[in-house]
Coordinates of C-alpha atoms and ligand atoms in Angstrom, one line a residue:
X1 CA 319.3 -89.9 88.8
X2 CA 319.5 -86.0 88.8
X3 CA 317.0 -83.7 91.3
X4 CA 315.7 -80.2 89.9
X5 CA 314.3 -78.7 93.8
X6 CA 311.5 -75.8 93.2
X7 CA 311.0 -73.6 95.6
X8 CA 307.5 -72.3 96.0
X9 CA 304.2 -74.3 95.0
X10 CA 302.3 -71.5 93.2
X11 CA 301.5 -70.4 89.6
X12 CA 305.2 -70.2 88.5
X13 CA 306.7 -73.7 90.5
X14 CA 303.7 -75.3 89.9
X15 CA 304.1 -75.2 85.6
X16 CA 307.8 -75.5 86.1
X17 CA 307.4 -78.5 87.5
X18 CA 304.8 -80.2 84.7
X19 CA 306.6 -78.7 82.2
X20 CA 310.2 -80.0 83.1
X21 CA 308.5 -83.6 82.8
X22 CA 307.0 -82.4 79.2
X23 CA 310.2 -81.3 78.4
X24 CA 312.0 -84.6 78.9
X25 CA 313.4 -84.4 82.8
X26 CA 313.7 -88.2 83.7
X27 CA 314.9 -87.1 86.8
X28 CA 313.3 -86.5 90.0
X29 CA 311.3 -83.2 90.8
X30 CA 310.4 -82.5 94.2
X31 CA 308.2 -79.0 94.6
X32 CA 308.2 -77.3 98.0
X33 CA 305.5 -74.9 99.5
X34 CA 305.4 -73.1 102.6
X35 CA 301.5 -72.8 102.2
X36 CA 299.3 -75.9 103.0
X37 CA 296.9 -76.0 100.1
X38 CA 297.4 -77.4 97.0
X39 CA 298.5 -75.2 94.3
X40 CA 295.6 -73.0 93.6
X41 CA 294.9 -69.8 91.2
X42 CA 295.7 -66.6 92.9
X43 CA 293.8 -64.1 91.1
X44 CA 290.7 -65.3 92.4
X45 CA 291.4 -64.5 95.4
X46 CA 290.4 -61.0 95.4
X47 CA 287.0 -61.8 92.9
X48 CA 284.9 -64.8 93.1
X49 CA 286.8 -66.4 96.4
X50 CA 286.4 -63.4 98.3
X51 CA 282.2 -62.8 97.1
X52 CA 282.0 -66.9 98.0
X53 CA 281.3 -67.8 94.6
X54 CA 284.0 -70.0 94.7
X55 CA 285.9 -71.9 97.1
X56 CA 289.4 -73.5 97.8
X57 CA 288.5 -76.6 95.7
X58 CA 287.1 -74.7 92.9
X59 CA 290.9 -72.5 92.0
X60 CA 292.9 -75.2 91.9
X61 CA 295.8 -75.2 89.3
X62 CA 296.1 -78.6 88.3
X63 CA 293.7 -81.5 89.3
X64 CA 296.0 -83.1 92.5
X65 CA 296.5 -85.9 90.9
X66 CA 298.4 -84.6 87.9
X67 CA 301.0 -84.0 90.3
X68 CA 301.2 -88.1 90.8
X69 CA 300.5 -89.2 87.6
X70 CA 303.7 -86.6 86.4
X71 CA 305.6 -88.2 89.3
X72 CA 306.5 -84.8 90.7
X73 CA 306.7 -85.0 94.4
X74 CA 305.1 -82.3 96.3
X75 CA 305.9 -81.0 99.5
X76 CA 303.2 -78.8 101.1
X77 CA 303.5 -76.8 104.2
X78 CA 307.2 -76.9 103.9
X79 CA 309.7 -73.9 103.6
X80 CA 312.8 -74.3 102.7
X81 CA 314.7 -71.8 105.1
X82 CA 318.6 -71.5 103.8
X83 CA 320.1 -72.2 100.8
X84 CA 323.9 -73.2 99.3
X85 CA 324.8 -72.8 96.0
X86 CA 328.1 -73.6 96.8
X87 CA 327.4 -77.5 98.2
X88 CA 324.0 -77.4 95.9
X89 CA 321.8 -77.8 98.4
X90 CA 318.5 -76.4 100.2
X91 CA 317.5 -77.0 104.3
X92 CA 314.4 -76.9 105.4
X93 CA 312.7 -75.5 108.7
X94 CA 312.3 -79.3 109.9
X95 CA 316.1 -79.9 109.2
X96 CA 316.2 -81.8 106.3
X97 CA 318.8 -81.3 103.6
X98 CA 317.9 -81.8 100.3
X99 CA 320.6 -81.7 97.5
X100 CA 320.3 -80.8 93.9
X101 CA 321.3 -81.2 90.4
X102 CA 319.3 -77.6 89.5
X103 CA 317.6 -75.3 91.5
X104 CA 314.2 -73.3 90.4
X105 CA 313.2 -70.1 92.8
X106 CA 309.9 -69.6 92.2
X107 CA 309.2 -68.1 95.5
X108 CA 307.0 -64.8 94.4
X109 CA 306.4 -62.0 96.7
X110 CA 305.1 -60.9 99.9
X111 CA 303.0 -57.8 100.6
X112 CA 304.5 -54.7 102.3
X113 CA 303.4 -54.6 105.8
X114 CA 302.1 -51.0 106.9
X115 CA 304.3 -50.4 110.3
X116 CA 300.6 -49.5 111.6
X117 CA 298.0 -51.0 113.4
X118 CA 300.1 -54.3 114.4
X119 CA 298.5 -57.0 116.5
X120 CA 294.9 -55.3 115.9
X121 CA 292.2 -57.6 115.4
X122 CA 290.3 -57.1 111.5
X123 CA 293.5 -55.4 109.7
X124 CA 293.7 -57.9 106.7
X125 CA 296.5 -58.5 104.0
X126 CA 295.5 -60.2 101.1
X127 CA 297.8 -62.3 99.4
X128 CA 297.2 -66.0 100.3
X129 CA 293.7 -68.1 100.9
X130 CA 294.0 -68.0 104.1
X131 CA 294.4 -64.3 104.0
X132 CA 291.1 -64.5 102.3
X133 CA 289.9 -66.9 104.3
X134 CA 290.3 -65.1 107.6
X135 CA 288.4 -61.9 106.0
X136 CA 285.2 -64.2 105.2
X137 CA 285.6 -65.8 108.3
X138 CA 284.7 -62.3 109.9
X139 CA 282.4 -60.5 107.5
X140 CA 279.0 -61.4 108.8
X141 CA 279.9 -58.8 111.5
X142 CA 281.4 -56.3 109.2
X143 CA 280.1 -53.0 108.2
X144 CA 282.4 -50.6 107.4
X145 CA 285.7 -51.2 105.3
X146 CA 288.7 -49.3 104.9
X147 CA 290.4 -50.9 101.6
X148 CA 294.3 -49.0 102.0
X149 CA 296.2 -48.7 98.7
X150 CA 294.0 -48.1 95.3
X151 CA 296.0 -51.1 93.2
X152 CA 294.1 -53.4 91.6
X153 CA 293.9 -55.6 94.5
X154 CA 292.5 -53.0 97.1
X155 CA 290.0 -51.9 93.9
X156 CA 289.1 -55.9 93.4
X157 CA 288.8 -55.7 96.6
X158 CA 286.2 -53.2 97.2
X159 CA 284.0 -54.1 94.7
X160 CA 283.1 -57.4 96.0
X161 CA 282.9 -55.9 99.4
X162 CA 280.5 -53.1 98.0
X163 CA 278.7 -55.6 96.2
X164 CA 278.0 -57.6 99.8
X165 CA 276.3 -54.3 101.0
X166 CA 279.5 -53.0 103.1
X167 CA 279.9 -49.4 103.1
X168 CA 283.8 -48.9 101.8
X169 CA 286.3 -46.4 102.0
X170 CA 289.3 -46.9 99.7
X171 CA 292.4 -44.4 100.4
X172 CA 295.5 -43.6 98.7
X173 CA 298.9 -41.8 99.0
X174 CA 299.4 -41.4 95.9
X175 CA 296.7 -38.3 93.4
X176 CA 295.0 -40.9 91.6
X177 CA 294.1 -44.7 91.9
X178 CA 296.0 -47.1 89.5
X179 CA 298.5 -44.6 89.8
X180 CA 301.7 -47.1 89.5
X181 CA 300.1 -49.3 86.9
X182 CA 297.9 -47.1 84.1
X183 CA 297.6 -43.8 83.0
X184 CA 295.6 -40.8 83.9
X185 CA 292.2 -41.7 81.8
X186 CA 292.1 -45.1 82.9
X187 CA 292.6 -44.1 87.0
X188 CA 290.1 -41.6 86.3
X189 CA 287.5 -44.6 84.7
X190 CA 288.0 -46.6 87.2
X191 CA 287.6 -44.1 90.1
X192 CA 284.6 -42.9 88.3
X193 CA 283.2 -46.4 88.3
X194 CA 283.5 -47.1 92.1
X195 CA 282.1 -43.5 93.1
X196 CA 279.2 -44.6 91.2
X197 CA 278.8 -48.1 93.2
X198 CA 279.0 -46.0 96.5
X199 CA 282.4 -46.8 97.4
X200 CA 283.9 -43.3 98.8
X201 CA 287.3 -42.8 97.6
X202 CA 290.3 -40.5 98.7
X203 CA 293.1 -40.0 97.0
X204 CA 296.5 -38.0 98.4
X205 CA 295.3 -39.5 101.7
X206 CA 298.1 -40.5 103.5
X207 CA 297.2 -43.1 106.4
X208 CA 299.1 -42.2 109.8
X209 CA 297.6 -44.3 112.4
X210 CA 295.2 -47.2 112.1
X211 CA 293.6 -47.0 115.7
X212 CA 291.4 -49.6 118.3
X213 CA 291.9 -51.2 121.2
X214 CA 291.6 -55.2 120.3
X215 CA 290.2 -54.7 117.4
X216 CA 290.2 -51.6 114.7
X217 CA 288.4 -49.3 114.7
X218 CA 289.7 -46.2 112.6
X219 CA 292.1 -45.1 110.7
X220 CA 293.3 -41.6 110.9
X221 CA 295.1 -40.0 107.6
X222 CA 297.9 -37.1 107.9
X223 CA 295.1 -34.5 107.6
X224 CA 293.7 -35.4 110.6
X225 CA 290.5 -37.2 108.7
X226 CA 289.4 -40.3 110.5
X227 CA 287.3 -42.9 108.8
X228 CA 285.7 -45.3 111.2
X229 CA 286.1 -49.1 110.3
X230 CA 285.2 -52.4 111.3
X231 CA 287.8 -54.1 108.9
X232 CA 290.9 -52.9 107.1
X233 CA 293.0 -54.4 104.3
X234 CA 296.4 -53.3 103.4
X235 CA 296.8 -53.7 99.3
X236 CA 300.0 -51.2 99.4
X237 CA 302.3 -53.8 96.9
X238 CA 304.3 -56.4 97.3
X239 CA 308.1 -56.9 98.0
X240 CA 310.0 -59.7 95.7
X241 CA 310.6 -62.8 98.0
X242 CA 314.5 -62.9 97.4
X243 CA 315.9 -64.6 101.0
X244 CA 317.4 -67.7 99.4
X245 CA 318.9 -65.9 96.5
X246 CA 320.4 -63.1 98.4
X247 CA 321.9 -65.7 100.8
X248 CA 323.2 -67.8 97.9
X249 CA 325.3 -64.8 97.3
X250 CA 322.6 -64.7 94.0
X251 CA 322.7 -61.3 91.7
X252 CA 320.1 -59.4 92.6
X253 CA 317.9 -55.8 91.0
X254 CA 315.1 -55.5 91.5
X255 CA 314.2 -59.3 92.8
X256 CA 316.3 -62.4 91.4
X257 CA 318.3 -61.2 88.6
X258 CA 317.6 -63.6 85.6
X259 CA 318.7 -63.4 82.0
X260 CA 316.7 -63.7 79.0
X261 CA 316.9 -67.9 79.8
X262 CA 315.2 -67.4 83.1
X263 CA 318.7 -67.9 84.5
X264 CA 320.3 -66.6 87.9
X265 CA 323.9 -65.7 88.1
X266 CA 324.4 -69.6 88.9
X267 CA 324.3 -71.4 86.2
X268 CA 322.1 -73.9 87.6
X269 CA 319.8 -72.0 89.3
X270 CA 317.0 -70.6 87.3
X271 CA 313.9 -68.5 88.4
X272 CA 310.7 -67.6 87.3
X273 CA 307.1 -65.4 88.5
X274 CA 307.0 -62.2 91.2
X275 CA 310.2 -62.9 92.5
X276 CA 312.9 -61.7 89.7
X277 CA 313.4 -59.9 87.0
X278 CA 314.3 -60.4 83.4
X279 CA 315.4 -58.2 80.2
X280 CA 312.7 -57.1 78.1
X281 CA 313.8 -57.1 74.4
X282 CA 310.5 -55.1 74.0
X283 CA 311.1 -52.4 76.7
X284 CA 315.0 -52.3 76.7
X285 CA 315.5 -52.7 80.3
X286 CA 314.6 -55.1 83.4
X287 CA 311.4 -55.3 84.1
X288 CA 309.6 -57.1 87.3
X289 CA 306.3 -58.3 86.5
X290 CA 303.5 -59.5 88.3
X291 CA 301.1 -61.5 86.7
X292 CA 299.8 -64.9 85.7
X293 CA 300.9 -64.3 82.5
X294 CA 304.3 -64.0 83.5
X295 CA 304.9 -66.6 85.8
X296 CA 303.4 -69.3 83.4
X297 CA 305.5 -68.0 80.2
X298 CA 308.5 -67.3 82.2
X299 CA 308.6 -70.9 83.9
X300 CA 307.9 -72.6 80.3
X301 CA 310.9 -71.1 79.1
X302 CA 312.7 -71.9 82.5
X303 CA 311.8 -75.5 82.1
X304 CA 313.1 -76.1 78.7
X305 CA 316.2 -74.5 79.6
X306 CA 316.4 -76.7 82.8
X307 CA 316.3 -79.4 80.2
X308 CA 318.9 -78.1 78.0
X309 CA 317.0 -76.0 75.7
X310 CA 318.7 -72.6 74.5
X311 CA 315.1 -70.8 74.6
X312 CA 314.6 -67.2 75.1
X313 CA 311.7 -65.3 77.0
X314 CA 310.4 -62.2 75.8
X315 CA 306.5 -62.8 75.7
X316 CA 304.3 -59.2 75.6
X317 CA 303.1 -58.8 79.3
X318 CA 299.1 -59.0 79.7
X319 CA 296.9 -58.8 82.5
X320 CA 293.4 -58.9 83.3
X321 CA 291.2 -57.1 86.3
X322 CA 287.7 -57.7 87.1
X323 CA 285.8 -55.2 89.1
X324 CA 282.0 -55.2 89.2
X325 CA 281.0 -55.9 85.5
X326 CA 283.8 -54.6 84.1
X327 CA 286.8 -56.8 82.6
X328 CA 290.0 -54.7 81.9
X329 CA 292.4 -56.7 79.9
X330 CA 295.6 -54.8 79.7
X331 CA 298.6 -55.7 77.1
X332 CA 302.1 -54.1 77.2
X333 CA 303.6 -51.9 79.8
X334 CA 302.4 -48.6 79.9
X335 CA 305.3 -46.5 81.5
X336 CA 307.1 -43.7 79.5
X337 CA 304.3 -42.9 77.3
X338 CA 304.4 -39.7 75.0
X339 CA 300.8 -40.1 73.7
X340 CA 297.8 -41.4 74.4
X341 CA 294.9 -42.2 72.5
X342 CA 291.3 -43.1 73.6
X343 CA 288.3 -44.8 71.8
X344 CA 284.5 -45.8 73.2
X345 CA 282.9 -44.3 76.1
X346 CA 284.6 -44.2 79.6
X347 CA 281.1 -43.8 81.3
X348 CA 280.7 -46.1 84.0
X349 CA 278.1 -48.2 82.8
X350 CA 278.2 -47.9 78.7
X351 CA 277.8 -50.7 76.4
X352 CA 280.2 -49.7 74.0
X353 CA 284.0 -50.6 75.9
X354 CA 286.5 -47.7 75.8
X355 CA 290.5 -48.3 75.0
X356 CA 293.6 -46.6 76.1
X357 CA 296.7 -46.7 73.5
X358 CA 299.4 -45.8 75.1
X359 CA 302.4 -44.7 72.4
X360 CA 306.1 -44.2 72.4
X361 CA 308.5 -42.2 69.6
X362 CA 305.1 -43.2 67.5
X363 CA 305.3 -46.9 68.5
X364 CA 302.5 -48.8 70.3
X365 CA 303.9 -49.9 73.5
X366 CA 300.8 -50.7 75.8
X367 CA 296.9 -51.1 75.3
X368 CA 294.3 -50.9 78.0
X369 CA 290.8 -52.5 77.1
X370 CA 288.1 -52.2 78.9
X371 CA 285.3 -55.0 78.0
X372 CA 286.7 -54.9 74.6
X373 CA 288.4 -58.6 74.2
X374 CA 288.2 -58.4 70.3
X375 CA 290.7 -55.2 70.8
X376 CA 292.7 -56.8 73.6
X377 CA 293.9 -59.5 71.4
X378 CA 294.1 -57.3 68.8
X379 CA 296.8 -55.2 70.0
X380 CA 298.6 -58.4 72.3
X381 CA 299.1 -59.9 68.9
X382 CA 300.5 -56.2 67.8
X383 CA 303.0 -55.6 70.4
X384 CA 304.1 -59.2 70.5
X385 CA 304.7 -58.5 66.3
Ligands
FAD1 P1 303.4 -66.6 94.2 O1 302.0 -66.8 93.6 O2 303.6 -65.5 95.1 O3 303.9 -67.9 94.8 C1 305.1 -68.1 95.5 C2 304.9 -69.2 96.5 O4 306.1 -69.6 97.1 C3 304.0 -68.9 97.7 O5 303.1 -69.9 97.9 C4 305.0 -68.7 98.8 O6 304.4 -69.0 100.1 C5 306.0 -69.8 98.5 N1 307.3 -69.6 99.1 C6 308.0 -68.5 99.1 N2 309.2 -68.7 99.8 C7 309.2 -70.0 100.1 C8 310.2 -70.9 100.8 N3 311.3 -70.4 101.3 N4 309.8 -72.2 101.0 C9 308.7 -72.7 100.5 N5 307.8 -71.9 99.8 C10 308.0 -70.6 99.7 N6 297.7 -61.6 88.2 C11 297.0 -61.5 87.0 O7 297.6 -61.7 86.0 N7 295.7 -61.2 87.0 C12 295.0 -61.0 88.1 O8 293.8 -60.7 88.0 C13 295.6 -61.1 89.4 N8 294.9 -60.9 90.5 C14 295.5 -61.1 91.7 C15 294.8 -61.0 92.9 C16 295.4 -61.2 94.1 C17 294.6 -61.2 95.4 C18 296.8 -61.5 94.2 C19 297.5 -61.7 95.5 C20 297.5 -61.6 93.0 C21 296.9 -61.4 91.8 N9 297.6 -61.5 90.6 C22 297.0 -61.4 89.4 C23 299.1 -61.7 90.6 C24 299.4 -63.2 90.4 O9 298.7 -63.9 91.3 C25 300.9 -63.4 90.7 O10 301.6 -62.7 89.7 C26 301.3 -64.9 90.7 O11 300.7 -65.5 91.8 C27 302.8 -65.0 90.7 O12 303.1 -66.4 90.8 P2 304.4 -66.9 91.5 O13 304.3 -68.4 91.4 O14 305.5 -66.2 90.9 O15 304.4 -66.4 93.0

């Protein structure tokens, strides 16, 4: 009776484990997560969770007990702490050895921590429930919000916090907001569209100190500008969660090196989601993605292959944002653009949508839509032809 282990109960271990049963494993499966809910949608996290429209029960993945009825055994609150390819096997924290027959890392990423403000009551990350969780828990007494880092989640963020009546600062390092993700038109939309729901936002505004005695109560930027705050979240990135592999002796660039089969450097360990990085026949080069879209595809494809399957992964790359009314749906990867073409209005508050094309050599390599779902799908379907 063979054992495929998966590391890490989330979006991408979650569907690898369903799918490995739809793809014919007769063998065991036995999921592992370090976090003690079930396996829930992550995304929400920073929209409807964090406004209180929703709650734990209502993000869940998969109904719990699909997890019985597909006889995959799961193991919350868990981590597996070491890892030998060499004897196949994984150890837990509690002890336990657990061998294998394959291996599936689908441990995703962890935020960067700001060397700052350590051991300071009310400065928040935001990556798990409980992250969210422990910002609700303390909002009631909130006022004033410093959101650090102008990525989509620090942006998600401060929309639903404007949205509750809190007055919010949002400051960046780097000249314009999205800066990493999207080009100049879209940063400029979106900054445009928080300014006009109050939220006061600094770009080239590098943080230096984040200051209080128990609790915060400023932070201080390197031009000496201090913004007072009753609660801060970090959204600065995340870092690919790549212990095991590297002690496994696992290629690594840029996370868990993968090929175009979702497969490590051992040939029975695969990977999937935040934590690696694959070849993109679309982009020529390795790309790291992080999205939903990603670690569902790229898990599919891992499961098959698990299974025996010879499939390759080389979906187009979408994401979705929501902030205030606005949905952007974003296909392709934008980076080393020579043109850029826009359509529809990028006031804050228009009916009509407005699109960024984003263009290589002449060919369409990224689309950013923004409430315009007809033209998202119609350019996925494009780059994906
Ligand atoms: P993760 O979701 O990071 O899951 C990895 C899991 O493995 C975690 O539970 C971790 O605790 C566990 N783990 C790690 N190491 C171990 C170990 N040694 N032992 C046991 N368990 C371990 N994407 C979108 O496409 N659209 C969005 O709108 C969007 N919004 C987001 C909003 C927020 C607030 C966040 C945080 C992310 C958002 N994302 C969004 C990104 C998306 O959620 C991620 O791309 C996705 O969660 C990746 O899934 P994953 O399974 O690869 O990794």
């Amino acid at each position: 009776n063979l054992r495929c282990v998966i590391v890490g109960a989330s979006h991408a271990g979650s569907q690898l484990a369903i799918q490995l049963r739809k793809n014919g494993w007769t063998g065991e499966i036995v999921l592992i997560g370090d976090e003690s809910q079930m396996p829930y949608h992550r995304p929400p996290l920073s929209k409807a969770v964090m406004s209180g429209e929703k709650d734990a029960d209502g993000i869940l993945l998969r109904p719990a007990p699909m997890y019985q009825a597909q006889n995959v055994t799961l193991r919350l609150n868990e981590r597996v702490q070491s890892l030998s390819a060499e004897n196949k096997q994984v150890v837990l924290v509690s002890g336990e050895v657990l061998a294998y027959d394959k291996l599936a890392l689908c441990t995703g990423a962890r935020p960067i921590r700001l060397p700052l403000g350590d051991g300071l009551d009310g400065v928040c990350y935001l990556r798990t429930l409980a992250d969210v969780e422990a910002i609700r828990a303390r909002l009631d007494e909130v006022r004033r919000v410093v959101v650090i880092g102008a990525g989509y989640i620090g942006l998600e963020a401060a929309a639903v916090l404007r949205k509750l009546g809190k007055d919010v600062t949002v400051l960046e390092r780097a000249e314009r907001v999205l800066q990493r993700v999207t080009g100049p038109q879209m940063s400029a939309y979106f900054q445009n569209l928080h300014r006009h729901h109050g939220v006061d936002i600094h770009c080239s505004a590098e943080v230096v100190a984040i200051n209080g005695q128990q609790s915060v109560e400023s932070v201080t930027c390197a031009d000496g500008s201090t913004f007072k705050a009753d609660l801060v979240i970090v959204g600065i990135g995340v870092v690919p969660e790549t212990g095991l592999a590297e002690m496994a002796g696992l290629k690594l660039d840029n996370g868990i090196c993968v090929d175009e089969h979702a497969c490590t450097s051992d040939p029975d360990i695969y990977a999937a989601g935040d934590c690696c990085s694959h070849p993109s026949a679309l982009y020529q080069r390795r790309v790291r993605l992080e999205s939903v879209q990603n670690a569902n595809d790229q898990s599919r494809v891992a499961a098959a292959n698990i299974c025996g399957a010879n499939e390759v992964y080389n979906m187009t790359p979408w994401f979705w944002s929501d902030q205030y009314d606005v949905k952007l749906q974003a296909a392709g990867l934008c980076d080393g653009y020579d043109r850029i073409e826009t359509d529809g209005s990028a006031e804050p508050g228009s009916e009509e949508g407005f699109v960024v094309t984003y263009y290589r050599d002449g060919e369409l390599i990224a689309a950013d839509c923004i409430n315009r779902a007809k033209d998202f799908m119609y350019y996925k379907k494009l780059l994906g032809s």
